[in-house]
Every structure is written in structure tokens, then in C-alpha cells.
Short mmCIF file of C-alpha atoms and ligand atoms in Angstrom, two decimals:
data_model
loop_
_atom_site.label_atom_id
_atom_site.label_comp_id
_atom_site.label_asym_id
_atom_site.label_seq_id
_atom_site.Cartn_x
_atom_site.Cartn_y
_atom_site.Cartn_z
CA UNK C 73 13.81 -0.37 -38.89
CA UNK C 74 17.63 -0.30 -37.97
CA UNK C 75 18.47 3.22 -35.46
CA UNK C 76 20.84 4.76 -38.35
CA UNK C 77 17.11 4.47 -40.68
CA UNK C 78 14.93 5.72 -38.13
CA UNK C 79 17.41 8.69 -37.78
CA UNK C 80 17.68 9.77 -40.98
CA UNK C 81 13.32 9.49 -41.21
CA UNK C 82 13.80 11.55 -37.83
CA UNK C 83 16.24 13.76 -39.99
CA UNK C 84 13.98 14.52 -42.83
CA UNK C 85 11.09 15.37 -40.36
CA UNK C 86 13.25 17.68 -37.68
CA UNK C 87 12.68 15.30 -35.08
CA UNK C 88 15.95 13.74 -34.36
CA UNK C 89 15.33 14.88 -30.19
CA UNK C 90 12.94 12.11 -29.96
CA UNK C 91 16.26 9.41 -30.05
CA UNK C 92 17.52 11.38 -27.28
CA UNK C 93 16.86 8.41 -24.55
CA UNK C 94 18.24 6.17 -26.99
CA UNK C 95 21.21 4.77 -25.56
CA UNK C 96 19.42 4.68 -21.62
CA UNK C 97 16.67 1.89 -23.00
CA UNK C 98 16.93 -1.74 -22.84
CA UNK C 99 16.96 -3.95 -26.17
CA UNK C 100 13.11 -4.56 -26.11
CA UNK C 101 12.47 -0.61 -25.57
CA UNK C 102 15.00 0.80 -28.57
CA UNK C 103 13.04 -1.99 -30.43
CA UNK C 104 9.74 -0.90 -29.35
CA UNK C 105 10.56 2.76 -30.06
CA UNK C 106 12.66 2.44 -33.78
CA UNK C 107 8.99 0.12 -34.71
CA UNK C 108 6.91 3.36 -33.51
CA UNK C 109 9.60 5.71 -35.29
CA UNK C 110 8.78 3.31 -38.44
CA UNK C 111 5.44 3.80 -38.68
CA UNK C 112 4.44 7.01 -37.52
CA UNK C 113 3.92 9.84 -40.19
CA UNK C 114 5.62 13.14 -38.96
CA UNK C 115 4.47 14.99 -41.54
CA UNK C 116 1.03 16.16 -39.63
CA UNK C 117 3.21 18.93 -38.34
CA UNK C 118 3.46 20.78 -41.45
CA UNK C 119 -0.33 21.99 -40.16
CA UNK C 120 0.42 24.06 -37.30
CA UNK C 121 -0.63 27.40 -38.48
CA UNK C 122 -2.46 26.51 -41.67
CA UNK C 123 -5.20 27.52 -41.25
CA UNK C 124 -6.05 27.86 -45.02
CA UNK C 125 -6.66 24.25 -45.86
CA UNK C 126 -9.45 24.17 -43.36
CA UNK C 127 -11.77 26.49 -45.74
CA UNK C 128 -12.20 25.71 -48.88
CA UNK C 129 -15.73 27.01 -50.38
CA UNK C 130 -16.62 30.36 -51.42
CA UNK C 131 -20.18 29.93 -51.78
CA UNK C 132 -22.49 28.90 -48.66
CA UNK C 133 -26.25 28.14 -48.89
CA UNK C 134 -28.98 26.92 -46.91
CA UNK C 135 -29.48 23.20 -47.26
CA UNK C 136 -33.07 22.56 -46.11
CA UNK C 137 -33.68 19.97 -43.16
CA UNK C 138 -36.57 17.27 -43.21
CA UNK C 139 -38.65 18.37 -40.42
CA UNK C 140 -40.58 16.96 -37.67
CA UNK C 141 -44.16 17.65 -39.02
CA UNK C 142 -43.27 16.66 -42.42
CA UNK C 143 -41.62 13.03 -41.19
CA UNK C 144 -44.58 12.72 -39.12
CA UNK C 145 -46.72 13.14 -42.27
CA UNK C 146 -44.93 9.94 -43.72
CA UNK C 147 -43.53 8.27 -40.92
CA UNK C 148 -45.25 4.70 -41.56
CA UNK C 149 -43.96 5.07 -45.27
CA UNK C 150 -40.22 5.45 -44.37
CA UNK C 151 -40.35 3.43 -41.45
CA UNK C 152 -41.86 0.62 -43.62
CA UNK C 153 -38.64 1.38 -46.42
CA UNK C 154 -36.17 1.30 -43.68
CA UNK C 155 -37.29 -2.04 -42.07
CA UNK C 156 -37.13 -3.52 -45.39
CA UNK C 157 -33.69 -2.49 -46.15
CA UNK C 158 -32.68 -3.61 -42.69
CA UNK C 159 -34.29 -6.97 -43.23
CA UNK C 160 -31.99 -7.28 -46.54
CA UNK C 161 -29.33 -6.85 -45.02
CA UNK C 162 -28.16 -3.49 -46.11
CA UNK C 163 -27.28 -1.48 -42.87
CA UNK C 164 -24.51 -1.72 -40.32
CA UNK C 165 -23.83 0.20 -37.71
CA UNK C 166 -20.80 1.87 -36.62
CA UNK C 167 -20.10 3.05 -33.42
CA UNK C 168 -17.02 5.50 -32.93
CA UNK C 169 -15.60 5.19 -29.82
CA UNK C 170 -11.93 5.76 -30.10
CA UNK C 171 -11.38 9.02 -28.94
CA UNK C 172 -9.86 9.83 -25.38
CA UNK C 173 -12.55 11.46 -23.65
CA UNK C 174 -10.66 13.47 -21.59
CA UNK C 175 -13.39 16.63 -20.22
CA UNK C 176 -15.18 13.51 -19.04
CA UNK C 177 -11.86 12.66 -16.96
CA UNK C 178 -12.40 9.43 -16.54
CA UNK C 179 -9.27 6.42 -17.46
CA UNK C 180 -11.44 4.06 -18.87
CA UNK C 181 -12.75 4.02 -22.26
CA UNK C 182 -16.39 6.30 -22.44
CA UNK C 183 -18.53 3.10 -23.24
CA UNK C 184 -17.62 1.49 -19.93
CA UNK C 185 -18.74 4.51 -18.09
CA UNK C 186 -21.34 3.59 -15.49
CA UNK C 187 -24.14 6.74 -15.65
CA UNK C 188 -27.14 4.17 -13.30
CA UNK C 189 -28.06 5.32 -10.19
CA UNK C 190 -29.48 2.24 -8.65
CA UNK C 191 -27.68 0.04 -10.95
CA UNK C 192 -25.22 -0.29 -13.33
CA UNK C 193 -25.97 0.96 -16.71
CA UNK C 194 -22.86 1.35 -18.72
CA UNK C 195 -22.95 4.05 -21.62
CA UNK C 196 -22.36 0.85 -23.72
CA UNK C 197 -25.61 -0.89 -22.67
CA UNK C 198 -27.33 1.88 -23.22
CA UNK C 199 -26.54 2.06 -26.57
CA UNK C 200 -26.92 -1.55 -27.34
CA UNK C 201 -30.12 -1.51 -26.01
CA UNK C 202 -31.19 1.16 -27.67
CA UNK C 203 -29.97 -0.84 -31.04
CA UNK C 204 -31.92 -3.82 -29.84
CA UNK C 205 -35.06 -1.88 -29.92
CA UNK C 206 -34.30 -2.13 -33.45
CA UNK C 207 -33.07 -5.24 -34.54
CA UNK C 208 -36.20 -6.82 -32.14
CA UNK C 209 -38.49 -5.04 -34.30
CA UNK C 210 -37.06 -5.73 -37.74
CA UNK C 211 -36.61 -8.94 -36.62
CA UNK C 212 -32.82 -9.53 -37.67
CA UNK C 213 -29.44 -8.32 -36.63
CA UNK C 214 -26.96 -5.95 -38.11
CA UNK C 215 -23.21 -6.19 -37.99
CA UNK C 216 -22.27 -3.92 -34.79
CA UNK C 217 -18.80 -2.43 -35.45
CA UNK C 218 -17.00 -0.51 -33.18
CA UNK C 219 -14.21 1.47 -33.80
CA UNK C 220 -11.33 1.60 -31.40
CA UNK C 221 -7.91 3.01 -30.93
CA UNK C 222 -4.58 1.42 -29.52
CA UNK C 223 -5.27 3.43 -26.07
CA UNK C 224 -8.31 1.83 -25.55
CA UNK C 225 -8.77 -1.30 -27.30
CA UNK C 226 -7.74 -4.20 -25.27
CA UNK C 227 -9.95 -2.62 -22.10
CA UNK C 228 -13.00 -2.05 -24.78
CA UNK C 229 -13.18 -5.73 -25.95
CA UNK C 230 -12.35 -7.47 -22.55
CA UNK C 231 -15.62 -5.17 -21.39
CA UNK C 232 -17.85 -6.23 -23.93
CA UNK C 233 -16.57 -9.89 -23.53
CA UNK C 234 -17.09 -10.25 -19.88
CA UNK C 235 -20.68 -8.82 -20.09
CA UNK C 236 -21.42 -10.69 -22.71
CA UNK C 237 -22.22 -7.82 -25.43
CA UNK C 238 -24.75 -7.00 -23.11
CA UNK C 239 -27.02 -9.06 -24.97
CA UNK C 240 -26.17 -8.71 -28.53
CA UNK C 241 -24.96 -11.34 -30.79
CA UNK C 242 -21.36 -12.06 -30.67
CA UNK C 243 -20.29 -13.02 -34.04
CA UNK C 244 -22.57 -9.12 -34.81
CA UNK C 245 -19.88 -7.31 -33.32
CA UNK C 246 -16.48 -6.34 -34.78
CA UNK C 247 -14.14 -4.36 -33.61
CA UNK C 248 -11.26 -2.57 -35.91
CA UNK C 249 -8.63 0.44 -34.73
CA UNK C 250 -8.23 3.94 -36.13
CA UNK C 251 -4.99 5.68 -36.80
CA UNK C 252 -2.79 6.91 -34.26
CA UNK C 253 -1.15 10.64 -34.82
CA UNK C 254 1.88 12.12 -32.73
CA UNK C 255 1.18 14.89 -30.40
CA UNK C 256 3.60 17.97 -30.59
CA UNK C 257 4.58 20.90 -28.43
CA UNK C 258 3.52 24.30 -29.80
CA UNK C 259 7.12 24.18 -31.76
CA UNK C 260 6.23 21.63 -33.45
CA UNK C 261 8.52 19.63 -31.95
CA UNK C 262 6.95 15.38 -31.79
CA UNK C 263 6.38 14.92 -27.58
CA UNK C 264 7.93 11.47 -26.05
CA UNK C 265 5.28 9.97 -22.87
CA UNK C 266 8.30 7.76 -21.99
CA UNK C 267 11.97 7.82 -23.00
CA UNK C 268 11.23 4.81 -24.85
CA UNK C 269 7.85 5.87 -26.87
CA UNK C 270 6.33 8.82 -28.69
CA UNK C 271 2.62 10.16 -27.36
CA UNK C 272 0.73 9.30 -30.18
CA UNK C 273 -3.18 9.65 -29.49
CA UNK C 274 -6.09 8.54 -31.63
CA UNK C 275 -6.17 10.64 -35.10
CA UNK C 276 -9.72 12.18 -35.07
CA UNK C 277 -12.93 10.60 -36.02
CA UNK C 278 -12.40 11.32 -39.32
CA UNK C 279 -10.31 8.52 -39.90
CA UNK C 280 -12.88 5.85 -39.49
CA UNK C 281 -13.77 4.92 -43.28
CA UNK C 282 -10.23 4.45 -44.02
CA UNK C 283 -9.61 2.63 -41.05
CA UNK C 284 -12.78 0.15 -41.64
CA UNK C 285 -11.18 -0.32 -45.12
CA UNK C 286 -7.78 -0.43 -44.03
CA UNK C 287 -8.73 -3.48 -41.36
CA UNK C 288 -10.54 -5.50 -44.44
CA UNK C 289 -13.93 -4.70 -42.43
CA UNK C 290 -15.63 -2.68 -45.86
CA UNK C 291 -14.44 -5.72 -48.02
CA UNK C 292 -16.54 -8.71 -45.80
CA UNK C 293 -19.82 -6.18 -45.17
CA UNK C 294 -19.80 -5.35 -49.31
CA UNK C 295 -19.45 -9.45 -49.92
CA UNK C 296 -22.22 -9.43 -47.14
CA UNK C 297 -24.59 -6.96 -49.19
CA UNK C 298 -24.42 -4.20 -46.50
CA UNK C 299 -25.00 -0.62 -49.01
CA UNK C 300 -25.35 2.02 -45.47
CA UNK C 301 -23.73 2.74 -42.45
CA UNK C 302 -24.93 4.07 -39.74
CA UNK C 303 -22.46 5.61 -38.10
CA UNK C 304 -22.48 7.48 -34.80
CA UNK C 305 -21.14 8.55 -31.32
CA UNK C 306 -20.41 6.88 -28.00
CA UNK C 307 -21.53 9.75 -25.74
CA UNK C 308 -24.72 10.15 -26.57
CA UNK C 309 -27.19 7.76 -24.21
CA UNK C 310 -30.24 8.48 -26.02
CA UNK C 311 -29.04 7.77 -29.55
CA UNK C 312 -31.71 6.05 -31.70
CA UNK C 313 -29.05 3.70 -33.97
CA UNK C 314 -30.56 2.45 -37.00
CA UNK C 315 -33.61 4.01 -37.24
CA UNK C 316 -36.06 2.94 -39.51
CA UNK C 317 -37.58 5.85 -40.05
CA UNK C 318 -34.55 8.02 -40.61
CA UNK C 319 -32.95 5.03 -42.86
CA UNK C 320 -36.44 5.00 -44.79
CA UNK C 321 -36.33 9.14 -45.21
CA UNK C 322 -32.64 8.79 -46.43
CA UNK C 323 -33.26 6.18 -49.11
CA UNK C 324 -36.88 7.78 -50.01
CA UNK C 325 -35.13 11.28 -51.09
CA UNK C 326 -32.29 9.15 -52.81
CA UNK C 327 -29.73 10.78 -50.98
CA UNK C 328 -26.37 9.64 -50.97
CA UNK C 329 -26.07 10.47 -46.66
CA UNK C 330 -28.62 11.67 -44.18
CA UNK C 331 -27.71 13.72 -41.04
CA UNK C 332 -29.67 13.25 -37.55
CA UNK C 333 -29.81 16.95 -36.80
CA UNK C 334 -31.51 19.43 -33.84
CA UNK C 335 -33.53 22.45 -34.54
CA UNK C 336 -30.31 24.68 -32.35
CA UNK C 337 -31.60 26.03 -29.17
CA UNK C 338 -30.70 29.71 -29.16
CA UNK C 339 -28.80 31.51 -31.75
CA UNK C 340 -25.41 31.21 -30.49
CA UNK C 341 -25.47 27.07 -29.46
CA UNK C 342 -22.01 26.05 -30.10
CA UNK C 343 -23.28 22.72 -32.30
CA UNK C 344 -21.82 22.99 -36.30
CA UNK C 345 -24.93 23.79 -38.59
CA UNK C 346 -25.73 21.99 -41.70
CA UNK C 347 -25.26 23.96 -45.67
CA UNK C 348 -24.69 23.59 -48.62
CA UNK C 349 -20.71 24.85 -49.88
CA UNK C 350 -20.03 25.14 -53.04
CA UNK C 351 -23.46 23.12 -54.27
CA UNK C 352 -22.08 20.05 -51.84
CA UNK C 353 -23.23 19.38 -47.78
CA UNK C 354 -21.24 20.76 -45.42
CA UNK C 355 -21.24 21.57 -41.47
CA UNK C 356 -19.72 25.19 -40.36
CA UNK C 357 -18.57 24.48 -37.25
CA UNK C 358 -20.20 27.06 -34.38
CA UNK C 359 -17.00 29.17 -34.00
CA UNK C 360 -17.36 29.78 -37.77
CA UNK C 361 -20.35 31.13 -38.17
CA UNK C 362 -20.26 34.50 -39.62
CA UNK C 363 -23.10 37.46 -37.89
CA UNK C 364 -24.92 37.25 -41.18
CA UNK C 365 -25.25 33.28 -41.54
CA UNK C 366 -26.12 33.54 -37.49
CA UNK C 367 -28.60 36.22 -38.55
CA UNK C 368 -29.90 34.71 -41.96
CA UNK C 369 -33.78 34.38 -42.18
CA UNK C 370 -35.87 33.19 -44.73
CA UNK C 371 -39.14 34.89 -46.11
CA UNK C 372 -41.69 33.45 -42.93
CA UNK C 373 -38.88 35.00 -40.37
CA UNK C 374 -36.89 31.40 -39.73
CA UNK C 375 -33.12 31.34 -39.32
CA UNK C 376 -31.67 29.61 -42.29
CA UNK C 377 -28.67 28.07 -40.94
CA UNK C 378 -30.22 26.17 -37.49
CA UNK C 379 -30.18 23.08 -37.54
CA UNK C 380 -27.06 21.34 -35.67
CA UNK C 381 -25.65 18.14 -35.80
CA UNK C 382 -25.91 15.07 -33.22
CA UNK C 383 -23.02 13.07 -34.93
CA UNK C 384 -25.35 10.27 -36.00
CA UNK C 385 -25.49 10.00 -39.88
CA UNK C 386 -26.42 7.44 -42.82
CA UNK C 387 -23.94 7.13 -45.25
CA UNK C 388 -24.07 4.98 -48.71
CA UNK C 389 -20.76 3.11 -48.90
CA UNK C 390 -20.21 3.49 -52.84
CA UNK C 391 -20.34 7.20 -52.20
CA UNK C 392 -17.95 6.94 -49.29
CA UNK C 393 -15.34 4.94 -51.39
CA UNK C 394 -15.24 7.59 -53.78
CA UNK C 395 -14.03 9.39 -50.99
CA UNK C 396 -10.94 7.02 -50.12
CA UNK C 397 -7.78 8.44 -50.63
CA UNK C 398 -8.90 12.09 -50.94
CA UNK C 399 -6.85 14.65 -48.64
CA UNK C 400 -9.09 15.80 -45.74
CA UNK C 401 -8.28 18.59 -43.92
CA UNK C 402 -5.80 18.11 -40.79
CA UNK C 403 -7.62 20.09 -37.14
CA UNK C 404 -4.41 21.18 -35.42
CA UNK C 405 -6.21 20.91 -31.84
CA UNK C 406 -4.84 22.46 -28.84
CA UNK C 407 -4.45 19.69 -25.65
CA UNK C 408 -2.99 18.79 -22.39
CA UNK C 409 -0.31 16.53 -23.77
CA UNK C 410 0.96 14.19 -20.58
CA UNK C 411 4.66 13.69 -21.75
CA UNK C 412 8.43 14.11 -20.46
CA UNK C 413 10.51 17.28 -21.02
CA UNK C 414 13.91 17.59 -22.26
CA UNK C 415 15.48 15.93 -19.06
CA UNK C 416 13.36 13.08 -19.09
CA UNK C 417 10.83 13.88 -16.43
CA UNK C 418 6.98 12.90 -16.53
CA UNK C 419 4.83 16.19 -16.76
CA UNK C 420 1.21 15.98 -16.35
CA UNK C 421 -0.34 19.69 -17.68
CA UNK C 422 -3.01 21.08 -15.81
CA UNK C 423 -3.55 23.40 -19.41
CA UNK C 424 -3.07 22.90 -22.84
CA UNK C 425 0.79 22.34 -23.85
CA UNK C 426 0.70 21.59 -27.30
CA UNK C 427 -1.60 20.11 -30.26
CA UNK C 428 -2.86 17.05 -31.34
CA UNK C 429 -3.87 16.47 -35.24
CA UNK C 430 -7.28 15.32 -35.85
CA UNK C 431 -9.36 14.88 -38.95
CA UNK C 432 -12.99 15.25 -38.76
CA UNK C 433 -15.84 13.45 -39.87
CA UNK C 434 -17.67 16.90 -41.31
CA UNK C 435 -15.32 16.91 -43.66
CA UNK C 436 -15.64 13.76 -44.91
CA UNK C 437 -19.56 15.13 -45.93
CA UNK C 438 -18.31 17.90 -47.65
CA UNK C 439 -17.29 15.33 -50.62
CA UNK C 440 -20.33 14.31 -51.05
CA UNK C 441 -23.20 15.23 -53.40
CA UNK C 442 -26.35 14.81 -51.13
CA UNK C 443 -27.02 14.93 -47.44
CA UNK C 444 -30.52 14.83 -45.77
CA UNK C 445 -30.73 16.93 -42.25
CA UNK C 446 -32.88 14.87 -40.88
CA UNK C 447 -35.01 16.70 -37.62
CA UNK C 448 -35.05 14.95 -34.24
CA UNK C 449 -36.48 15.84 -30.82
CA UNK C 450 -33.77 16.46 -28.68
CA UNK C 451 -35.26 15.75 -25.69
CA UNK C 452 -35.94 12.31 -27.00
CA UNK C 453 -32.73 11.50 -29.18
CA UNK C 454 -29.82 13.78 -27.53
CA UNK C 455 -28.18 13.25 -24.16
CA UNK C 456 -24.67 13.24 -24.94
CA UNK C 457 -22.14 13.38 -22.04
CA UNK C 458 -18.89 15.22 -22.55
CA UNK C 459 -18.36 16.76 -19.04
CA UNK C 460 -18.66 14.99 -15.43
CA UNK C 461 -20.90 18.05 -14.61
CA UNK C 462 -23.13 21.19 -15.89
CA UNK C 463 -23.58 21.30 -19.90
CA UNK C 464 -23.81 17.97 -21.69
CA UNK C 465 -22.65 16.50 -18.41
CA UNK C 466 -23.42 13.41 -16.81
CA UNK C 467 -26.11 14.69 -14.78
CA UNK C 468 -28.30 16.44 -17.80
CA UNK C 469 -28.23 12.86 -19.29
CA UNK C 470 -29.31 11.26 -16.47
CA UNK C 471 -32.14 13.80 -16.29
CA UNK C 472 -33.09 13.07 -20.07
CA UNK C 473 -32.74 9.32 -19.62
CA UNK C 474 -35.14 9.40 -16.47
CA UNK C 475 -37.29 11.89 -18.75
CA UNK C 476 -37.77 9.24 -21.36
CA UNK C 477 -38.54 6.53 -18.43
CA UNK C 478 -35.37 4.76 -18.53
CA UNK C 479 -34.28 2.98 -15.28
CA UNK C 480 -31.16 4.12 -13.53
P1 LIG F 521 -15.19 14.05 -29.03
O1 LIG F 521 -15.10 15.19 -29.95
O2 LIG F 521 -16.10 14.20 -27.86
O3 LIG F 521 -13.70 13.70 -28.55
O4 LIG F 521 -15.59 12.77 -29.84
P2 LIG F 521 -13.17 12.76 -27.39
O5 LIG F 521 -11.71 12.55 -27.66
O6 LIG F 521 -13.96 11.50 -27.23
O7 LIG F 521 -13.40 13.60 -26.05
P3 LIG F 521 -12.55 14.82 -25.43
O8 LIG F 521 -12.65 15.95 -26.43
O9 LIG F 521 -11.15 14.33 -25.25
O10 LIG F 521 -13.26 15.09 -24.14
C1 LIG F 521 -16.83 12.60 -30.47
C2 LIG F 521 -16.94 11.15 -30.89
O11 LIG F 521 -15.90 10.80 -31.79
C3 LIG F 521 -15.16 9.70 -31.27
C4 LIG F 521 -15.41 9.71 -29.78
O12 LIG F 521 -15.16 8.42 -29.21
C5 LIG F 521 -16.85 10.15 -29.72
O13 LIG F 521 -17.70 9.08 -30.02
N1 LIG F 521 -13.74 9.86 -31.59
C6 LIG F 521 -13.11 11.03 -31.33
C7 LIG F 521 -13.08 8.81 -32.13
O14 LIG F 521 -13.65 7.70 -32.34
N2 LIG F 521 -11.75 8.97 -32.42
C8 LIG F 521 -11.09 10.12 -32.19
O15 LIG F 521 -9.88 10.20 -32.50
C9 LIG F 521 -11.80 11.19 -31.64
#
């Protein structure tokens, strides 16, 4: 892209501020920063203060979860259908680990975060292990993708390379970036981190389906006979990933998803809680959650709306590529945005300066037909680590790991 295109783009989107350093950068930087200018879509900014596009039903119900006593009851049965479809071929897993991590505060990517105590034991081998569990019993392996972004990429693969996928097949594992967005300040005004580029920062985990397809990945699994994903977080140590028994229950109620979910702790636990909207699964986030869904009970005295999700769902890729293409909503998220003011000089916020514009991965279930909440233990299947201290820290995982006798 030549500067006089990139200005008029820059034009178009009131952004023209952002070619301010221009004429101060060497040839490789103006280069570096028109390519950026090319193919970065300003338009994400329209958001700030729409708030409307975020809600879209009228009509919320309960959706019924499968719960422990019930998968107990058949627990052989859709373990048995979930080995199978393993052992065909039909599941891959997906792990999501491109976002930035930032309450954890560390400058690494999450999965290379070291949680042992004794001895190493990297988020990452955690969760691989945990996947071996699986792929030991069932007596095959599954493609391992993990999803990256541009900030974290590089350092993600050269980990996994040099400890030599701690164990799991090489040619299993694939790696593929999201989408980058541009961060902006509370004007709406595109930030610069350098005079030469813009702060872009991964788009949300939302993206991830279009990414996969995007990066040719949805093609080769299809080709491959993979029909499910299994798609799920990186900060959670204790994720099961691939479970039979979950994978069985899903198929078994010929649902088109299934959602691990948690029976929520107290009334007010900030974790979004499975519905129905509009006839179609949905998640209300926490801080949406009306007094009379909070207080909804059915006819025995149980809270209708309680069971949260553990971002770890089953998803049937013909009724995700219906899905391709469709408009999600855009999260206008407020975030410390490292960047350089108006004169050029680096400013690290201690508090939120502006937003960031995320899509979300609950929406995605929303266009859906069918989604099975699907009841764990959370003291077996939920340790996730957010924060270097207190709630969902990296000390109450260590205390659930040690709980569940793993060595740290
Ligand atoms: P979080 O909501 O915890 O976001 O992500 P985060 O960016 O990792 O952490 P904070 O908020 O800055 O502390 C939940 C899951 O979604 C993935 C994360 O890697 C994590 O597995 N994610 C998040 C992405 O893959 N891409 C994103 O853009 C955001």
C-alpha cells in the first residue's frame, strides 16, 4: 500500500493521526507501518457505545443441564460412544491460547507458565497430559490445534518445540493465528505502541472458527473425517480435553454442541449461565443477570439459571460452518493499552486507558440450535488461573491440582 492509499483508508476511518511519525521512520518502518495500515480494519470503532447489538433476544428460558447423577446412571454407555467416535477419527481438539493474559502479569504466553513446586510443570504439560490420559485410553491420537496470536506465536511454538510437545506426537499438533484488532483511546481514536506501528492485540476468542478456516486448518481435518471439536481454554490445569464421556453424552442427545458446565457456587458467582434465547442456547454473562433470572426457581425449589460455564465445549463442525460469515457481536472491553501519546512518548497505564474489541465465543452458541450443559465436578475439572493470587489464582490451582494427587 503506497502512503497517499493508506491515507485516504486513514481518511475514511478518522484516523489520519496514526501517520503522524511518518516522516521520522526509516524505509523498513514506513513499510512496516503502511502494510499494518493495509490490513487492519478500523471499522471496530463504530462499537464504542453500542451497546444494543450485544442483546438481541427477547425471550429467555431455562435450558436444562445433564447432571451428575444422571451421567453417572449411563456413564459406561457414553463413554463407550465417545471412544468409538474418537477411534474414527472424528474429534480434534482445540486449544485457545491467544489471548494476552494480562491479570496473570506474566510476559510470556499462559501455556509456558510454570505452576510446579518441586518441579517444573508448565500449564502446557498439564494440559497435554491431561489429553494423553485420553488418547492412551482410546488408543489413538487426535489432531492437537492450538490457536495463537501474532504476540505470542513465535515464543508458543519454539516452547513446545524445545520440550518436545511434552510428549505428544508432533505431526498431532498444529498451530494457526487469530485476528488481530486495533486498540483505541476512549475517543475512539486507533493507539500507536511505536511511532512506526499501531497496538493491535488479539481479537477475542471468538474469532477462532474463522481463523481455523481462514488458515486452511477446517479444510485438511474435514478431508481427514474429523465431525467435533473440542474446543477449550489454556488456564484451566484441570481441564479434562476430549472426554469420552462428555463426547458420548453430546452425540447420544444428538445435539449439535455440548457445554462442560458447573453447578454455580452461590447465587451471585460471576461465571455466564447457560439458557435458552429466543428457542436457541445462549450464555448471559454474570453482570447480566437480571434479580428475577438470579432468583428463578423451579417447582422442587432449584434455581433455574445455575449452571456456569468452564469454556470447554463440543461443537459439530457442519453446524459451526453455518455459522461462518454471520456478524457476531463486537465486546468493546475496557484495558490498559501500553502505547505513545501525541508527542511520541512510551506510556505504560497503571489503569484502564482505552478499549480493546473482542468477540466472544458465547456468541458464537447463540447461532446454534442445540447445546447440552453438560455437569462437572469442579473440584475435579476446574482450576483455572487468571490472577497470580486469591480467586482463580495460581495458588487455588495448585491447591486443586495437589487435591486431585497431581505432583508439583
Ligand atoms: P481470558 O478471558 O482469560 O482473556 O481468555 P486473556 O486475554 O487470556 O486474559 P486477561 O483477561 O488479559 O487476563 C480466556 C481464554 O480465551 C483465550 C485465552 O488464551 C484463554 O484461553 N483467548 C482470549 C484467546 O485465545 N484469544 C483472545 O483474543 C482472548
Amino acid at each position: 500500500m503506497t502512503y497517499s492509499e493508506a491515507y485516504r483508508k486513514l481518511e475514511q476511518a478518522g484516523q489520519t493521526h496514526l501517520l503522524a511519525f511518518y516522516d521520522r521512520l526509516t524505509g523498513e518502518e514506513q513499510e512496516k507501518l503502511l502494510s499494518q495500515i493495509e490490513s487492519t480494519d478500523f471499522s471496530v470503532t463504530r462499537y464504542i457505545g453500542r451497546k444494543d447489538q450485544l442483546q438481541k433476544w427477547t425471550v429467555i428460558a431455562p435450558l436444562p443441564a445433564l447432571e451428575i447423577p444422571q451421567i453417572e446412571a449411563e456413564r459406561e454407555r457414553f463413554t463407550g460412544i465417545g471412544l468409538e467416535a474418537l477411534r474414527r477419527g472424528e474429534v480434534a481438539a482445540v486449544l485457545l491460547a491467544g489471548g494476552m493474559g494480562t491479570r496473570l502479569g506474566s510476559d510470556a504466553p499462559k501455556c509456558m507458565y510454570d505452576i510446579g513446586l518441586t518441579k517444573p510443570v508448565y500449564i502446557m504439560q498439564r494440559l497435554i497430559e491431561n489429553l494423553k490420559e485420553v488418547t492412551d485410553r482410546a488408543g489413538t491420537e487426535i489432531p492437537f490445534l492450538v490457536m495463537t496470536s501474532d504476540r505470542n506465536h513465535d515464543q508458543t511454538v519454539s516452547f513446545m518445540k524445545e520440550h518436545d510437545c511434552f510428549g505428544y506426537p508432533g505431526e498431532k499438533v498444529v498451530f494457526f493465528r487469530q485476528d488481530m484488532a486495533p486498540a483505541a483511546d476512549y475517543e475512539g481514536k486507533v493507539l500507536l505502541e511505536s511511532p512506526s506501528s499501531i497496538a493491535l492485540s488479539p481479537n477475542g476468542n471468538g474469532g477462532w472458527f474463522e481463523s481455523m478456516e481462514k488458515a486452511g486448518i477446517l479444510a485438511s481435518l474435514k478431508e481427514k473425517g474429523v465431525k467435533w471439536l473440542n474446543v477449550f481454554g489454556v488456564d484451566n490445569v484441570l481441564q479434562r480435553i476430549a472426554d469420552p464421556c462428555f463426547i458420548g453424552a453430546v452425540i447420544d442427545r444428538d445435539c449439535e454442541s455440548g457445554a462442560k458446565a458447573v453447578r454455580k457456587a452461590d447465587r451471585d458467582e460471576k461465571v455466564g449461565a447457560l439458557c435458552l434465547e429466543d428457542g436457541h442456547p445462549a450464555i448471559i454473562e454474570y453482570y447480566e443477570m437480571s434479580d428475577e433470572l438470579l432468583d428463578a426457581r423451579d417447582d422442587q425449589g432449584n434455581p433455574l439459571y445455575n449452571f456456569g460455564v468452564i469454556l470447554n465445549y463440543l461443537f459439530r463442525i457442519d453446524a459451526l460452518e453455518r455459522t461462518l460469515g454471520e456478524d457476531f457481536p463486537t465486546h468493546v472491553v475496557e484495558k490498559k493499552i501500553a502505547c505513545i501519546d501525541r508527542e511520541g512518548k512510551f506510556v505504560s497505564p497503571d489503569a484502564p486507558n482505552g478499549y480493546k474489541f473482542e468477540k466472544l465465543m458465547i456468541d458464537q452458541i447463540r447461532s446454534l440450535n442445540s447445546c447440552l450443559p453438560y455437569e462437572v465436578d469442579r473440584r475435579k475439572e476446574f482450576a483455572p488461573i487468571k490472577n497470580r493470587t486469591g480467586v482463580d489464582s495460581v495458588e487455588s490451582a495448585r491447591a486443586l491440582c495437589l487435591e486431585n494427587g497431581i505432583a508439583l
